[in-house]
Amino acid sequence: MKKDISNRADVELLVNSFYNKVREDELISFFFTKIVAVDWEKHLPVMYDFWDNILFYAGKYEGNPMAKHRDIHQKCPMKMEHFQRWIHLFIETVDELFEGNISEVAKQRATSIATVMQIKMFS
């Protein structure tokens, strides 16, 4: 039986595993390599804080993900299939590593975040 996401170390494992998949993905990796040359040493800790806050209300994240994604969308329009792939990879990663209530919350919140971003970008 897999354990549930329960602490910062679990969040870091999830984020690292997810972004390893993203970097290899044929459909969306170019956003992170060609559109925005992501500095992973800076980006990953921000994502740890983001998901730690989303799941455990840690209060460490102070960014504006919508603004950042709008900037990327201006450089190269994101399409529905990009969001669907992101959600698929995230849910797949959660399911491979964890199970339980917080794991389900993580998948629901990821889906909600992607949905809101799509609505705001495509309207």
mmCIF file with all atom_site columns, C-alpha atoms in Angstrom, residues 32-93:
data_model
loop_
_atom_site.group_PDB
_atom_site.id
_atom_site.type_symbol
_atom_site.label_atom_id
_atom_site.label_alt_id
_atom_site.label_comp_id
_atom_site.label_asym_id
_atom_site.label_entity_id
_atom_site.label_seq_id
_atom_site.pdbx_PDB_ins_code
_atom_site.Cartn_x
_atom_site.Cartn_y
_atom_site.Cartn_z
_atom_site.occupancy
_atom_site.B_iso_or_equiv
_atom_site.pdbx_formal_charge
_atom_site.auth_seq_id
_atom_site.auth_comp_id
_atom_site.auth_asym_id
_atom_site.auth_atom_id
_atom_site.pdbx_PDB_model_num
ATOM 1  C CA . PHE A 1 32 ? 10.225 24.686 -20.330 1.00 0.00 ? 32 PHE A CA 1
ATOM 2  C CA . THR A 1 33 ? 13.201 24.484 -22.702 1.00 0.00 ? 33 THR A CA 1
ATOM 3  C CA . LYS A 1 34 ? 12.522 26.674 -25.735 1.00 0.00 ? 34 LYS A CA 1
ATOM 4  C CA . ILE A 1 35 ? 9.824  29.174 -24.741 1.00 0.00 ? 35 ILE A CA 1
ATOM 5  C CA . VAL A 1 36 ? 11.160 29.765 -21.221 1.00 0.00 ? 36 VAL A CA 1
ATOM 6  C CA . ALA A 1 37 ? 14.606 28.504 -20.360 1.00 0.00 ? 37 ALA A CA 1
ATOM 7  C CA . VAL A 1 38 ? 13.690 27.333 -16.882 1.00 0.00 ? 38 VAL A CA 1
ATOM 8  C CA . ASP A 1 39 ? 16.365 27.537 -14.207 1.00 0.00 ? 39 ASP A CA 1
ATOM 9  C CA . TRP A 1 40 ? 15.383 24.338 -12.402 1.00 0.00 ? 40 TRP A CA 1
ATOM 10 C CA . GLU A 1 41 ? 17.430 25.144 -9.290  1.00 0.00 ? 41 GLU A CA 1
ATOM 11 C CA . LYS A 1 42 ? 15.237 28.231 -8.789  1.00 0.00 ? 42 LYS A CA 1
ATOM 12 C CA . HIS A 1 43 ? 11.972 26.902 -10.198 1.00 0.00 ? 43 HIS A CA 1
ATOM 13 C CA . LEU A 1 44 ? 11.684 23.677 -8.206  1.00 0.00 ? 44 LEU A CA 1
ATOM 14 C CA . PRO A 1 45 ? 11.843 25.301 -4.735  1.00 0.00 ? 45 PRO A CA 1
ATOM 15 C CA . VAL A 1 46 ? 9.124  27.722 -5.861  1.00 0.00 ? 46 VAL A CA 1
ATOM 16 C CA . MET A 1 47 ? 6.999  24.751 -6.915  1.00 0.00 ? 47 MET A CA 1
ATOM 17 C CA . TYR A 1 48 ? 7.669  23.021 -3.580  1.00 0.00 ? 48 TYR A CA 1
ATOM 18 C CA . ASP A 1 49 ? 6.373  26.136 -1.814  1.00 0.00 ? 49 ASP A CA 1
ATOM 19 C CA . PHE A 1 50 ? 3.387  26.384 -4.167  1.00 0.00 ? 50 PHE A CA 1
ATOM 20 C CA . TRP A 1 51 ? 2.244  22.785 -3.632  1.00 0.00 ? 51 TRP A CA 1
ATOM 21 C CA . ASP A 1 52 ? 3.094  22.838 0.063   1.00 0.00 ? 52 ASP A CA 1
ATOM 22 C CA . ASN A 1 53 ? 0.783  25.835 0.336   1.00 0.00 ? 53 ASN A CA 1
ATOM 23 C CA . ILE A 1 54 ? -1.931 24.283 -1.866  1.00 0.00 ? 54 ILE A CA 1
ATOM 24 C CA . LEU A 1 55 ? -1.977 21.068 0.172   1.00 0.00 ? 55 LEU A CA 1
ATOM 25 C CA . PHE A 1 56 ? -0.978 22.138 3.679   1.00 0.00 ? 56 PHE A CA 1
ATOM 26 C CA . TYR A 1 57 ? -1.536 25.926 3.745   1.00 0.00 ? 57 TYR A CA 1
ATOM 27 C CA . ALA A 1 58 ? 2.160  26.404 4.551   1.00 0.00 ? 58 ALA A CA 1
ATOM 28 C CA . GLY A 1 59 ? 2.037  30.073 3.523   1.00 0.00 ? 59 GLY A CA 1
ATOM 29 C CA . LYS A 1 60 ? 5.468  30.150 1.888   1.00 0.00 ? 60 LYS A CA 1
ATOM 30 C CA . TYR A 1 61 ? 4.364  30.772 -1.707  1.00 0.00 ? 61 TYR A CA 1
ATOM 31 C CA . GLU A 1 62 ? 3.890  34.385 -2.759  1.00 0.00 ? 62 GLU A CA 1
ATOM 32 C CA . GLY A 1 63 ? 3.882  34.231 -6.553  1.00 0.00 ? 63 GLY A CA 1
ATOM 33 C CA . ASN A 1 64 ? 1.296  34.879 -9.230  1.00 0.00 ? 64 ASN A CA 1
ATOM 34 C CA . PRO A 1 65 ? 1.043  31.770 -11.396 1.00 0.00 ? 65 PRO A CA 1
ATOM 35 C CA . MET A 1 66 ? -1.647 33.268 -13.635 1.00 0.00 ? 66 MET A CA 1
ATOM 36 C CA . ALA A 1 67 ? 0.582  36.202 -14.607 1.00 0.00 ? 67 ALA A CA 1
ATOM 37 C CA . LYS A 1 68 ? 3.510  33.915 -15.347 1.00 0.00 ? 68 LYS A CA 1
ATOM 38 C CA . HIS A 1 69 ? 1.387  31.635 -17.511 1.00 0.00 ? 69 HIS A CA 1
ATOM 39 C CA . ARG A 1 70 ? -0.136 34.596 -19.345 1.00 0.00 ? 70 ARG A CA 1
ATOM 40 C CA . ASP A 1 71 ? 3.394  35.766 -20.199 1.00 0.00 ? 71 ASP A CA 1
ATOM 41 C CA . ILE A 1 72 ? 4.210  32.324 -21.575 1.00 0.00 ? 72 ILE A CA 1
ATOM 42 C CA . HIS A 1 73 ? 0.906  32.251 -23.466 1.00 0.00 ? 73 HIS A CA 1
ATOM 43 C CA . GLN A 1 74 ? 1.843  35.569 -25.126 1.00 0.00 ? 74 GLN A CA 1
ATOM 44 C CA . LYS A 1 75 ? 5.124  34.051 -26.353 1.00 0.00 ? 75 LYS A CA 1
ATOM 45 C CA . CYS A 1 76 ? 3.567  30.801 -27.516 1.00 0.00 ? 76 CYS A CA 1
ATOM 46 C CA . PRO A 1 77 ? -0.164 30.166 -27.208 1.00 0.00 ? 77 PRO A CA 1
ATOM 47 C CA . MET A 1 78 ? -1.034 27.292 -24.925 1.00 0.00 ? 78 MET A CA 1
ATOM 48 C CA . LYS A 1 79 ? -3.688 24.968 -26.232 1.00 0.00 ? 79 LYS A CA 1
ATOM 49 C CA . MET A 1 80 ? -6.248 22.748 -24.549 1.00 0.00 ? 80 MET A CA 1
ATOM 50 C CA . GLU A 1 81 ? -4.126 19.672 -25.265 1.00 0.00 ? 81 GLU A CA 1
ATOM 51 C CA . HIS A 1 82 ? -1.182 21.228 -23.401 1.00 0.00 ? 82 HIS A CA 1
ATOM 52 C CA . PHE A 1 83 ? -3.301 21.648 -20.282 1.00 0.00 ? 83 PHE A CA 1
ATOM 53 C CA . GLN A 1 84 ? -4.742 18.156 -20.662 1.00 0.00 ? 84 GLN A CA 1
ATOM 54 C CA . ARG A 1 85 ? -1.257 16.680 -20.920 1.00 0.00 ? 85 ARG A CA 1
ATOM 55 C CA . TRP A 1 86 ? -0.100 18.630 -17.838 1.00 0.00 ? 86 TRP A CA 1
ATOM 56 C CA . ILE A 1 87 ? -3.073 17.320 -15.838 1.00 0.00 ? 87 ILE A CA 1
ATOM 57 C CA . HIS A 1 88 ? -2.532 13.780 -17.114 1.00 0.00 ? 88 HIS A CA 1
ATOM 58 C CA . LEU A 1 89 ? 1.154  13.792 -16.104 1.00 0.00 ? 89 LEU A CA 1
ATOM 59 C CA . PHE A 1 90 ? 0.381  15.280 -12.695 1.00 0.00 ? 90 PHE A CA 1
ATOM 60 C CA . ILE A 1 91 ? -2.364 12.785 -11.883 1.00 0.00 ? 91 ILE A CA 1
ATOM 61 C CA . GLU A 1 92 ? -0.253 9.909  -13.203 1.00 0.00 ? 92 GLU A CA 1
ATOM 62 C CA . THR A 1 93 ? 2.638  10.974 -10.962 1.00 0.00 ? 93 THR A CA 1
#
